[in-house]
Amino acid sequence: MATINFGGVEEQVVTREEFPLEKAREVLANETIAVIGYGVQGPGQSLNMRDNGFNVIVGQRKGKTYDKAVADGWVPGETLFEIEEALEKGTIICFLLSDAAQIELWPTVKAALKPGKSLYFSHGFGVTYKEKTGIVPPADVDVFLVAPKGSGTSLRRLFVEGKGLNSSFAVYQDASGNARTKAIAMGIGVGSGYLFETDFYKEVTSDLTGERGTLMGAIQGIFAAQYEVLRANGHSPSEAFNETVEELTQSLMPLVAENGMDWMYANCSTTAQRGALDWWKPFRDATKPVFEQLYNSVKTQEQAEISITRNSQPDYREKLEVELAELRDSEMWQAGAAVRSLRPERS
């Protein structure tokens, strides 16, 4: 592993240079990787591994998602199977269903986990909260995870562009003595940029915090708050959206991604710099108590309980669509749709 200095703290990471794709192929040469679920992470991970030369099959119930898999080139009876058959054929079971669906399917998966097989996750939820989920792997199988730091869609897009998302990896159970090496090989196989080690508990607590925080929940809240203030003070929807969302996503965040926050500040006007430097700490101080409340809610398993209870309801999809429609139909995101339609590449 390579030792990298992260802001004054040295950590060990795995890079493609020290663990090249050829080595990953050698490690997994005799494995049949069965991706169970073709929803969020399944397509990106399975397609990337297939394109990287691994022996991959997909297990998916027939329906729209099954048809999508066929459209992506998976062949029924050859590389695409019903879930039970894929579980039987696979030696590494990639359990990539949603957390709620994992709970429902677990008895079927557990029955297929013969000694010597491996169970792979991309989220530590099911195992970490085993008292709530009932997911307790047999003692004679390897259990590990690789968690790409982004959506399956982004994982695939970056792979096609010759890039990659960073991923964490962790070993929960090492029955074979080779689980860690297999986990790293899988991480390279799915197209990770670099890999950093964690454990199942830390993965799920950081992930739940991030999703509810800056990655999704907090950013929408901040967008909405600023947009509403601008609109209440007479700014048009176009102006409010551009100053709240469009400039950030199209101009400023790419600069942050390229070379850091100070680089983005340095490439803005002195007036913008002064305002940002004066105001970032008040925003930190105002929001930190909310993040502390959020992390405590994750740590006490309150968020896990909410997720399991709500996402397991039979009408979950219908209720979800109502909540998503609230965002989609809001003035801010309707304005956003109009702004996106006017981007030069779309004209």
mmCIF file of C-alpha atoms in Angstrom:
data_model
loop_
_atom_site.group_PDB
_atom_site.id
_atom_site.type_symbol
_atom_site.label_atom_id
_atom_site.label_comp_id
_atom_site.label_asym_id
_atom_site.label_seq_id
_atom_site.Cartn_x
_atom_site.Cartn_y
_atom_site.Cartn_z
ATOM 1 C CA MET A 1 0.000 0.000 0.000
ATOM 2 C CA ALA A 2 1.085 3.563 -0.677
ATOM 3 C CA THR A 3 1.412 6.008 2.217
ATOM 4 C CA ILE A 4 -0.174 9.381 1.404
ATOM 5 C CA ASN A 5 -0.289 12.517 3.535
ATOM 6 C CA PHE A 6 -3.911 13.682 3.835
ATOM 7 C CA GLY A 7 -3.778 17.147 5.401
ATOM 8 C CA GLY A 8 -1.070 16.182 7.876
ATOM 9 C CA VAL A 9 -2.399 12.682 8.606
ATOM 10 C CA GLU A 10 -0.678 9.775 6.899
ATOM 11 C CA GLU A 11 -2.953 7.078 5.494
ATOM 12 C CA GLN A 12 -2.327 3.976 3.453
ATOM 13 C CA VAL A 13 -4.178 3.623 0.170
ATOM 14 C CA VAL A 14 -4.184 1.192 -2.741
ATOM 15 C CA THR A 15 -3.533 2.653 -6.184
ATOM 16 C CA ARG A 16 -3.792 1.175 -9.664
ATOM 17 C CA GLU A 17 0.000 1.390 -9.963
ATOM 18 C CA GLU A 18 0.726 -1.002 -7.111
ATOM 19 C CA PHE A 19 -2.323 -3.209 -7.751
ATOM 20 C CA PRO A 20 -2.778 -3.082 -11.539
ATOM 21 C CA LEU A 21 -5.744 -4.505 -13.401
ATOM 22 C CA GLU A 22 -3.673 -7.490 -14.535
ATOM 23 C CA LYS A 23 -3.087 -8.464 -10.907
ATOM 24 C CA ALA A 24 -6.793 -8.098 -10.119
ATOM 25 C CA ARG A 25 -7.625 -10.402 -13.027
ATOM 26 C CA GLU A 26 -5.162 -12.990 -11.712
ATOM 27 C CA VAL A 27 -6.647 -12.869 -8.205
ATOM 28 C CA LEU A 28 -10.191 -13.371 -9.510
ATOM 29 C CA ALA A 29 -9.366 -15.617 -12.493
ATOM 30 C CA ASN A 30 -11.299 -18.611 -11.125
ATOM 31 C CA GLU A 31 -14.249 -16.629 -9.762
ATOM 32 C CA THR A 32 -17.726 -16.176 -11.198
ATOM 33 C CA ILE A 33 -18.916 -12.765 -10.063
ATOM 34 C CA ALA A 34 -22.706 -12.733 -9.710
ATOM 35 C CA VAL A 35 -24.165 -9.230 -9.500
ATOM 36 C CA ILE A 36 -27.541 -9.474 -7.775
ATOM 37 C CA GLY A 37 -29.651 -6.454 -8.597
ATOM 38 C CA TYR A 38 -29.462 -4.153 -11.613
ATOM 39 C CA GLY A 39 -30.747 -0.938 -10.093
ATOM 40 C CA VAL A 40 -28.413 1.813 -8.833
ATOM 41 C CA GLN A 41 -24.931 0.276 -8.434
ATOM 42 C CA GLY A 42 -25.489 -2.956 -10.365
ATOM 43 C CA PRO A 43 -25.222 -1.645 -13.936
ATOM 44 C CA GLY A 44 -22.100 0.434 -13.419
ATOM 45 C CA GLN A 45 -20.196 -2.163 -11.449
ATOM 46 C CA SER A 46 -21.157 -5.140 -13.616
ATOM 47 C CA LEU A 47 -20.469 -3.373 -16.917
ATOM 48 C CA ASN A 48 -17.134 -2.032 -15.701
ATOM 49 C CA MET A 49 -16.039 -5.472 -14.504
ATOM 50 C CA ARG A 50 -17.220 -7.067 -17.742
ATOM 51 C CA ASP A 51 -15.290 -4.521 -19.790
ATOM 52 C CA ASN A 52 -12.253 -5.091 -17.577
ATOM 53 C CA GLY A 53 -12.230 -8.782 -18.492
ATOM 54 C CA PHE A 54 -13.793 -10.447 -15.453
ATOM 55 C CA ASN A 55 -16.247 -13.346 -15.524
ATOM 56 C CA VAL A 56 -19.482 -11.569 -14.597
ATOM 57 C CA ILE A 57 -23.113 -12.651 -14.605
ATOM 58 C CA VAL A 58 -26.220 -10.753 -13.517
ATOM 59 C CA GLY A 59 -29.165 -11.963 -11.444
ATOM 60 C CA GLN A 60 -32.377 -9.997 -11.873
ATOM 61 C CA ARG A 61 -36.116 -10.631 -11.766
ATOM 62 C CA LYS A 62 -37.916 -10.238 -15.104
ATOM 63 C CA GLY A 63 -39.446 -6.848 -15.767
ATOM 64 C CA LYS A 64 -38.264 -3.385 -16.786
ATOM 65 C CA THR A 65 -34.917 -3.711 -15.015
ATOM 66 C CA TYR A 66 -34.320 -7.128 -16.593
ATOM 67 C CA ASP A 67 -35.074 -5.602 -19.991
ATOM 68 C CA LYS A 68 -32.552 -2.843 -19.276
ATOM 69 C CA ALA A 69 -29.925 -5.492 -18.556
ATOM 70 C CA VAL A 70 -30.692 -7.152 -21.895
ATOM 71 C CA ALA A 71 -30.371 -3.784 -23.624
ATOM 72 C CA ASP A 72 -26.960 -3.370 -21.962
ATOM 73 C CA GLY A 73 -25.746 -6.565 -23.587
ATOM 74 C CA TRP A 74 -26.374 -9.211 -20.925
ATOM 75 C CA VAL A 75 -27.549 -12.408 -22.603
ATOM 76 C CA PRO A 76 -30.411 -14.403 -21.028
ATOM 77 C CA GLY A 77 -29.267 -17.924 -20.180
ATOM 78 C CA GLU A 78 -25.598 -17.028 -20.690
ATOM 79 C CA THR A 79 -24.773 -13.969 -18.587
ATOM 80 C CA LEU A 80 -28.240 -12.960 -17.338
ATOM 81 C CA PHE A 81 -30.276 -15.213 -15.045
ATOM 82 C CA GLU A 82 -33.065 -15.273 -12.531
ATOM 83 C CA ILE A 83 -31.698 -14.413 -9.108
ATOM 84 C CA GLU A 84 -31.734 -17.966 -7.734
ATOM 85 C CA GLU A 85 -29.777 -19.346 -10.687
ATOM 86 C CA ALA A 86 -27.226 -16.539 -10.550
ATOM 87 C CA LEU A 87 -26.757 -17.179 -6.830
ATOM 88 C CA GLU A 88 -26.127 -20.848 -7.558
ATOM 89 C CA LYS A 89 -23.591 -20.121 -10.310
ATOM 90 C CA GLY A 90 -21.736 -17.298 -8.582
ATOM 91 C CA THR A 91 -18.702 -17.731 -6.345
ATOM 92 C CA ILE A 92 -18.602 -14.034 -5.411
ATOM 93 C CA ILE A 93 -22.121 -12.816 -4.673
ATOM 94 C CA CYS A 94 -22.380 -9.049 -5.188
ATOM 95 C CA PHE A 95 -25.420 -8.126 -3.115
ATOM 96 C CA LEU A 96 -26.306 -4.800 -4.749
ATOM 97 C CA LEU A 97 -30.016 -4.534 -4.053
ATOM 98 C CA SER A 98 -31.369 -1.656 -1.981
ATOM 99 C CA ASP A 99 -31.054 -2.047 1.785
ATOM 100 C CA ALA A 100 -34.763 -2.790 2.144
ATOM 101 C CA ALA A 101 -34.689 -5.322 -0.714
ATOM 102 C CA GLN A 102 -31.636 -6.997 0.817
ATOM 103 C CA ILE A 103 -33.627 -7.685 3.967
ATOM 104 C CA GLU A 104 -36.414 -9.287 1.938
ATOM 105 C CA LEU A 105 -34.107 -11.433 -0.199
ATOM 106 C CA TRP A 106 -31.623 -12.380 2.513
ATOM 107 C CA PRO A 107 -33.049 -15.875 3.254
ATOM 108 C CA THR A 108 -32.656 -16.766 -0.442
ATOM 109 C CA VAL A 109 -29.111 -15.395 -0.587
ATOM 110 C CA LYS A 110 -28.075 -17.045 2.672
ATOM 111 C CA ALA A 111 -29.241 -20.443 1.416
ATOM 112 C CA ALA A 112 -26.930 -20.088 -1.599
ATOM 113 C CA LEU A 113 -23.836 -19.159 0.413
ATOM 114 C CA LYS A 114 -22.034 -22.474 0.370
ATOM 115 C CA PRO A 115 -18.651 -22.809 2.134
ATOM 116 C CA GLY A 116 -15.899 -21.089 0.187
ATOM 117 C CA LYS A 117 -18.111 -18.510 -1.503
ATOM 118 C CA SER A 118 -17.724 -14.773 -0.949
ATOM 119 C CA LEU A 119 -20.376 -12.175 -0.117
ATOM 120 C CA TYR A 120 -19.724 -8.687 -1.456
ATOM 121 C CA PHE A 121 -21.504 -5.465 -0.510
ATOM 122 C CA SER A 122 -21.175 -1.841 -1.562
ATOM 123 C CA HIS A 123 -22.684 -0.571 1.678
ATOM 124 C CA GLY A 124 -22.175 -1.636 5.288
ATOM 125 C CA PHE A 125 -25.838 -1.173 6.229
ATOM 126 C CA GLY A 126 -27.171 -4.740 6.214
ATOM 127 C CA VAL A 127 -24.364 -6.281 8.261
ATOM 128 C CA THR A 128 -23.778 -3.345 10.625
ATOM 129 C CA TYR A 129 -27.450 -3.205 11.600
ATOM 130 C CA LYS A 130 -27.877 -6.986 11.650
ATOM 131 C CA GLU A 131 -30.170 -6.826 14.684
ATOM 132 C CA LYS A 132 -32.631 -4.848 12.542
ATOM 133 C CA THR A 133 -31.978 -6.478 9.146
ATOM 134 C CA GLY A 134 -31.385 -10.117 10.142
ATOM 135 C CA ILE A 135 -28.402 -10.237 7.748
ATOM 136 C CA VAL A 136 -25.896 -12.502 9.513
ATOM 137 C CA PRO A 137 -23.531 -14.210 7.042
ATOM 138 C CA PRO A 138 -22.474 -17.842 7.609
ATOM 139 C CA ALA A 139 -19.067 -18.198 9.279
ATOM 140 C CA ASP A 140 -17.499 -20.130 6.380
ATOM 141 C CA VAL A 141 -17.736 -17.403 3.703
ATOM 142 C CA ASP A 142 -15.653 -14.280 3.085
ATOM 143 C CA VAL A 143 -17.557 -11.034 3.586
ATOM 144 C CA PHE A 144 -16.196 -7.741 2.288
ATOM 145 C CA LEU A 145 -17.267 -4.512 0.653
ATOM 146 C CA VAL A 146 -16.171 -2.001 -1.938
ATOM 147 C CA ALA A 147 -18.078 1.280 -1.757
ATOM 148 C CA PRO A 148 -17.570 3.643 -4.713
ATOM 149 C CA LYS A 149 -17.866 7.249 -3.586
ATOM 150 C CA GLY A 150 -20.646 8.161 -5.966
ATOM 151 C CA SER A 151 -23.622 6.859 -7.886
ATOM 152 C CA GLY A 152 -23.452 3.853 -10.179
ATOM 153 C CA THR A 153 -24.224 6.177 -13.071
ATOM 154 C CA SER A 154 -21.161 8.310 -12.283
ATOM 155 C CA LEU A 155 -19.042 5.198 -11.800
ATOM 156 C CA ARG A 156 -19.895 4.030 -15.319
ATOM 157 C CA ARG A 157 -19.567 7.443 -16.983
ATOM 158 C CA LEU A 158 -16.135 8.071 -15.485
ATOM 159 C CA PHE A 159 -15.000 4.563 -16.421
ATOM 160 C CA VAL A 160 -16.009 5.116 -20.039
ATOM 161 C CA GLU A 161 -14.070 8.405 -19.963
ATOM 162 C CA GLY A 162 -10.973 6.590 -18.697
ATOM 163 C CA LYS A 163 -11.335 7.991 -15.171
ATOM 164 C CA GLY A 164 -12.645 6.507 -11.911
ATOM 165 C CA LEU A 165 -14.372 7.157 -8.602
ATOM 166 C CA ASN A 166 -12.443 6.599 -5.387
ATOM 167 C CA SER A 167 -13.769 3.735 -3.248
ATOM 168 C CA SER A 168 -13.492 2.495 0.293
ATOM 169 C CA PHE A 169 -13.025 -1.194 1.046
ATOM 170 C CA ALA A 170 -13.452 -3.271 4.168
ATOM 171 C CA VAL A 171 -13.338 -6.876 5.325
ATOM 172 C CA TYR A 172 -15.999 -8.071 7.744
ATOM 173 C CA GLN A 173 -15.151 -11.771 7.716
ATOM 174 C CA ASP A 174 -12.053 -13.546 6.362
ATOM 175 C CA ALA A 175 -12.871 -17.237 6.172
ATOM 176 C CA SER A 176 -10.383 -18.001 3.387
ATOM 177 C CA GLY A 177 -7.459 -15.893 4.536
ATOM 178 C CA ASN A 178 -7.644 -14.104 1.176
ATOM 179 C CA ALA A 179 -10.657 -11.815 1.650
ATOM 180 C CA ARG A 180 -8.677 -8.579 1.746
ATOM 181 C CA THR A 181 -6.889 -9.331 -1.521
ATOM 182 C CA LYS A 182 -10.186 -10.259 -3.170
ATOM 183 C CA ALA A 183 -11.779 -7.038 -1.927
ATOM 184 C CA ILE A 184 -8.967 -4.943 -3.405
ATOM 185 C CA ALA A 185 -9.149 -6.858 -6.690
ATOM 186 C CA MET A 186 -12.894 -6.210 -6.862
ATOM 187 C CA GLY A 187 -12.284 -2.532 -6.159
ATOM 188 C CA ILE A 188 -9.851 -2.314 -9.048
ATOM 189 C CA GLY A 189 -12.241 -4.333 -11.215
ATOM 190 C CA VAL A 190 -15.184 -1.971 -10.762
ATOM 191 C CA GLY A 191 -13.016 0.945 -11.853
ATOM 192 C CA SER A 192 -11.941 2.642 -8.620
ATOM 193 C CA GLY A 193 -9.479 5.533 -8.804
ATOM 194 C CA TYR A 194 -7.815 4.607 -5.529
ATOM 195 C CA LEU A 195 -8.974 2.520 -2.562
ATOM 196 C CA PHE A 196 -8.881 3.446 1.119
ATOM 197 C CA GLU A 197 -9.517 0.985 3.925
ATOM 198 C CA THR A 198 -12.300 1.313 6.461
ATOM 199 C CA ASP A 199 -14.659 -1.016 8.324
ATOM 200 C CA PHE A 200 -18.349 -1.735 7.836
ATOM 201 C CA TYR A 201 -19.439 0.489 10.744
ATOM 202 C CA LYS A 202 -17.424 3.514 9.644
ATOM 203 C CA GLU A 203 -18.539 3.081 6.044
ATOM 204 C CA VAL A 204 -22.209 3.144 6.893
ATOM 205 C CA THR A 205 -22.022 5.971 9.440
ATOM 206 C CA SER A 206 -19.998 8.241 7.138
ATOM 207 C CA ASP A 207 -22.191 7.323 4.172
ATOM 208 C CA LEU A 208 -25.502 8.004 5.913
ATOM 209 C CA THR A 209 -24.125 11.280 7.257
ATOM 210 C CA GLY A 210 -22.833 12.366 3.845
ATOM 211 C CA GLU A 211 -26.049 11.554 1.987
ATOM 212 C CA ARG A 212 -28.180 13.414 4.487
ATOM 213 C CA GLY A 213 -25.574 16.172 4.744
ATOM 214 C CA THR A 214 -23.491 17.996 2.159
ATOM 215 C CA LEU A 215 -23.850 15.449 -0.643
ATOM 216 C CA MET A 216 -27.635 15.590 -0.943
ATOM 217 C CA GLY A 217 -29.789 16.778 1.949
ATOM 218 C CA ALA A 218 -27.896 19.851 3.148
ATOM 219 C CA ILE A 219 -27.078 21.096 -0.334
ATOM 220 C CA GLN A 220 -30.735 21.048 -1.352
ATOM 221 C CA GLY A 221 -31.636 22.842 1.885
ATOM 222 C CA ILE A 222 -29.022 25.538 1.285
ATOM 223 C CA PHE A 223 -30.077 25.935 -2.344
ATOM 224 C CA ALA A 224 -33.716 26.338 -1.318
ATOM 225 C CA ALA A 225 -32.936 28.833 1.459
ATOM 226 C CA GLN A 226 -30.860 31.152 -0.737
ATOM 227 C CA TYR A 227 -33.266 30.886 -3.679
ATOM 228 C CA GLU A 228 -36.224 31.788 -1.468
ATOM 229 C CA VAL A 229 -34.404 34.796 0.006
ATOM 230 C CA LEU A 230 -33.511 36.093 -3.459
ATOM 231 C CA ARG A 231 -37.062 35.607 -4.756
ATOM 232 C CA ALA A 232 -38.551 37.304 -1.677
ATOM 233 C CA ASN A 233 -36.380 40.315 -2.443
ATOM 234 C CA GLY A 234 -37.569 40.725 -6.011
ATOM 235 C CA HIS A 235 -35.035 38.728 -8.026
ATOM 236 C CA SER A 236 -36.392 36.803 -11.006
ATOM 237 C CA PRO A 237 -36.418 32.974 -11.056
ATOM 238 C CA SER A 238 -33.711 32.978 -13.734
ATOM 239 C CA GLU A 239 -31.447 35.261 -11.746
ATOM 240 C CA ALA A 240 -32.084 33.443 -8.457
ATOM 241 C CA PHE A 241 -31.376 30.020 -9.974
ATOM 242 C CA ASN A 242 -28.234 31.146 -11.766
ATOM 243 C CA GLU A 243 -26.817 32.772 -8.631
ATOM 244 C CA THR A 244 -27.778 29.796 -6.441
ATOM 245 C CA VAL A 245 -27.247 26.629 -8.486
ATOM 246 C CA GLU A 246 -26.089 27.085 -12.066
ATOM 247 C CA GLU A 247 -22.960 29.091 -11.356
ATOM 248 C CA LEU A 248 -21.964 26.662 -8.618
ATOM 249 C CA THR A 249 -22.423 23.462 -10.621
ATOM 250 C CA GLN A 250 -21.222 24.698 -14.000
ATOM 251 C CA SER A 251 -18.420 27.099 -13.081
ATOM 252 C CA LEU A 252 -17.234 26.918 -9.492
ATOM 253 C CA MET A 253 -17.403 23.268 -8.379
ATOM 254 C CA PRO A 254 -15.359 22.090 -11.385
ATOM 255 C CA LEU A 255 -12.611 24.446 -10.159
ATOM 256 C CA VAL A 256 -12.857 22.993 -6.637
ATOM 257 C CA ALA A 257 -12.642 19.486 -8.078
ATOM 258 C CA GLU A 258 -9.663 20.509 -10.178
ATOM 259 C CA ASN A 259 -7.467 22.045 -7.485
ATOM 260 C CA GLY A 260 -9.227 22.822 -4.214
ATOM 261 C CA MET A 261 -11.363 25.549 -2.633
ATOM 262 C CA ASP A 262 -8.543 28.107 -2.444
ATOM 263 C CA TRP A 263 -7.959 27.626 -6.181
ATOM 264 C CA MET A 264 -11.598 28.365 -6.887
ATOM 265 C CA TYR A 265 -11.462 31.464 -4.678
ATOM 266 C CA ALA A 266 -8.277 32.611 -6.433
ATOM 267 C CA ASN A 267 -10.051 32.413 -9.789
ATOM 268 C CA CYS A 268 -12.903 34.678 -8.720
ATOM 269 C CA SER A 269 -13.079 38.445 -8.315
ATOM 270 C CA THR A 270 -11.552 40.103 -5.240
ATOM 271 C CA THR A 271 -15.066 41.128 -4.175
ATOM 272 C CA ALA A 272 -16.234 37.490 -4.351
ATOM 273 C CA GLN A 273 -13.103 36.346 -2.515
ATOM 274 C CA ARG A 274 -13.607 38.827 0.323
ATOM 275 C CA GLY A 275 -17.244 37.881 0.763
ATOM 276 C CA ALA A 276 -16.529 34.143 0.722
ATOM 277 C CA LEU A 277 -13.674 34.438 3.213
ATOM 278 C CA ASP A 278 -15.798 36.552 5.554
ATOM 279 C CA TRP A 279 -18.889 34.329 5.395
ATOM 280 C CA TRP A 280 -17.718 30.685 5.296
ATOM 281 C CA LYS A 281 -17.060 30.518 9.032
ATOM 282 C CA PRO A 282 -20.476 31.912 10.046
ATOM 283 C CA PHE A 283 -22.070 29.287 7.788
ATOM 284 C CA ARG A 284 -19.888 26.581 9.358
ATOM 285 C CA ASP A 285 -20.830 27.709 12.858
ATOM 286 C CA ALA A 286 -24.534 27.892 11.975
ATOM 287 C CA THR A 287 -24.680 24.428 10.406
ATOM 288 C CA LYS A 288 -22.255 22.437 12.570
ATOM 289 C CA PRO A 289 -24.869 21.830 15.312
ATOM 290 C CA VAL A 290 -27.200 20.392 12.647
ATOM 291 C CA PHE A 291 -24.439 18.060 11.429
ATOM 292 C CA GLU A 292 -23.738 16.989 15.025
ATOM 293 C CA GLN A 293 -27.449 16.269 15.465
ATOM 294 C CA LEU A 294 -27.423 14.320 12.203
ATOM 295 C CA TYR A 295 -24.366 12.246 13.131
ATOM 296 C CA ASN A 296 -25.855 11.409 16.513
ATOM 297 C CA SER A 297 -29.063 10.299 14.785
ATOM 298 C CA VAL A 298 -26.980 7.995 12.597
ATOM 299 C CA LYS A 299 -24.895 6.714 15.519
ATOM 300 C CA THR A 300 -27.950 5.860 17.623
ATOM 301 C CA GLN A 301 -29.370 3.922 14.629
ATOM 302 C CA GLU A 302 -32.378 6.224 14.396
ATOM 303 C CA GLN A 303 -31.654 6.848 10.705
ATOM 304 C CA ALA A 304 -31.302 3.123 10.041
ATOM 305 C CA GLU A 305 -34.669 2.482 11.682
ATOM 306 C CA ILE A 306 -36.322 5.225 9.625
ATOM 307 C CA SER A 307 -34.816 3.883 6.417
ATOM 308 C CA ILE A 308 -35.850 0.292 7.066
ATOM 309 C CA THR A 309 -39.372 1.180 8.205
ATOM 310 C CA ARG A 310 -40.234 3.630 5.441
ATOM 311 C CA ASN A 311 -38.439 1.907 2.575
ATOM 312 C CA SER A 312 -40.061 -1.435 3.373
ATOM 313 C CA GLN A 313 -43.629 -0.155 3.053
ATOM 314 C CA PRO A 314 -45.543 -1.605 0.083
ATOM 315 C CA ASP A 315 -46.448 1.887 -1.179
ATOM 316 C CA TYR A 316 -42.916 3.234 -0.757
ATOM 317 C CA ARG A 317 -42.418 3.872 -4.493
ATOM 318 C CA GLU A 318 -45.650 5.853 -4.747
ATOM 319 C CA LYS A 319 -44.783 7.962 -1.698
ATOM 320 C CA LEU A 320 -41.249 8.486 -3.004
ATOM 321 C CA GLU A 321 -42.572 9.799 -6.311
ATOM 322 C CA VAL A 322 -44.723 12.329 -4.439
ATOM 323 C CA GLU A 323 -41.665 13.589 -2.535
ATOM 324 C CA LEU A 324 -39.512 13.748 -5.666
ATOM 325 C CA ALA A 325 -42.310 15.561 -7.482
ATOM 326 C CA GLU A 326 -42.255 18.219 -4.740
ATOM 327 C CA LEU A 327 -38.660 18.952 -5.727
ATOM 328 C CA ARG A 328 -39.172 18.576 -9.466
ATOM 329 C CA ASP A 329 -42.280 20.763 -9.545
ATOM 330 C CA SER A 330 -40.907 23.495 -7.279
ATOM 331 C CA GLU A 331 -40.310 26.863 -8.885
ATOM 332 C CA MET A 332 -36.562 26.590 -8.290
ATOM 333 C CA TRP A 333 -36.126 23.309 -10.149
ATOM 334 C CA GLN A 334 -38.621 24.247 -12.840
ATOM 335 C CA ALA A 335 -36.483 27.327 -13.360
ATOM 336 C CA GLY A 336 -33.505 24.999 -13.421
ATOM 337 C CA ALA A 337 -35.028 22.922 -16.209
ATOM 338 C CA ALA A 338 -35.462 26.088 -18.270
ATOM 339 C CA VAL A 339 -31.890 27.175 -17.557
ATOM 340 C CA ARG A 340 -30.497 23.766 -18.539
ATOM 341 C CA SER A 341 -32.432 23.870 -21.817
ATOM 342 C CA LEU A 342 -30.630 27.105 -22.667
ATOM 343 C CA ARG A 343 -27.086 25.804 -22.129
ATOM 344 C CA PRO A 344 -25.096 26.261 -25.360
ATOM 345 C CA GLU A 345 -24.430 22.552 -25.880
ATOM 346 C CA ARG A 346 -28.179 21.901 -25.915
ATOM 347 C CA SER A 347 -29.047 24.594 -28.471
#
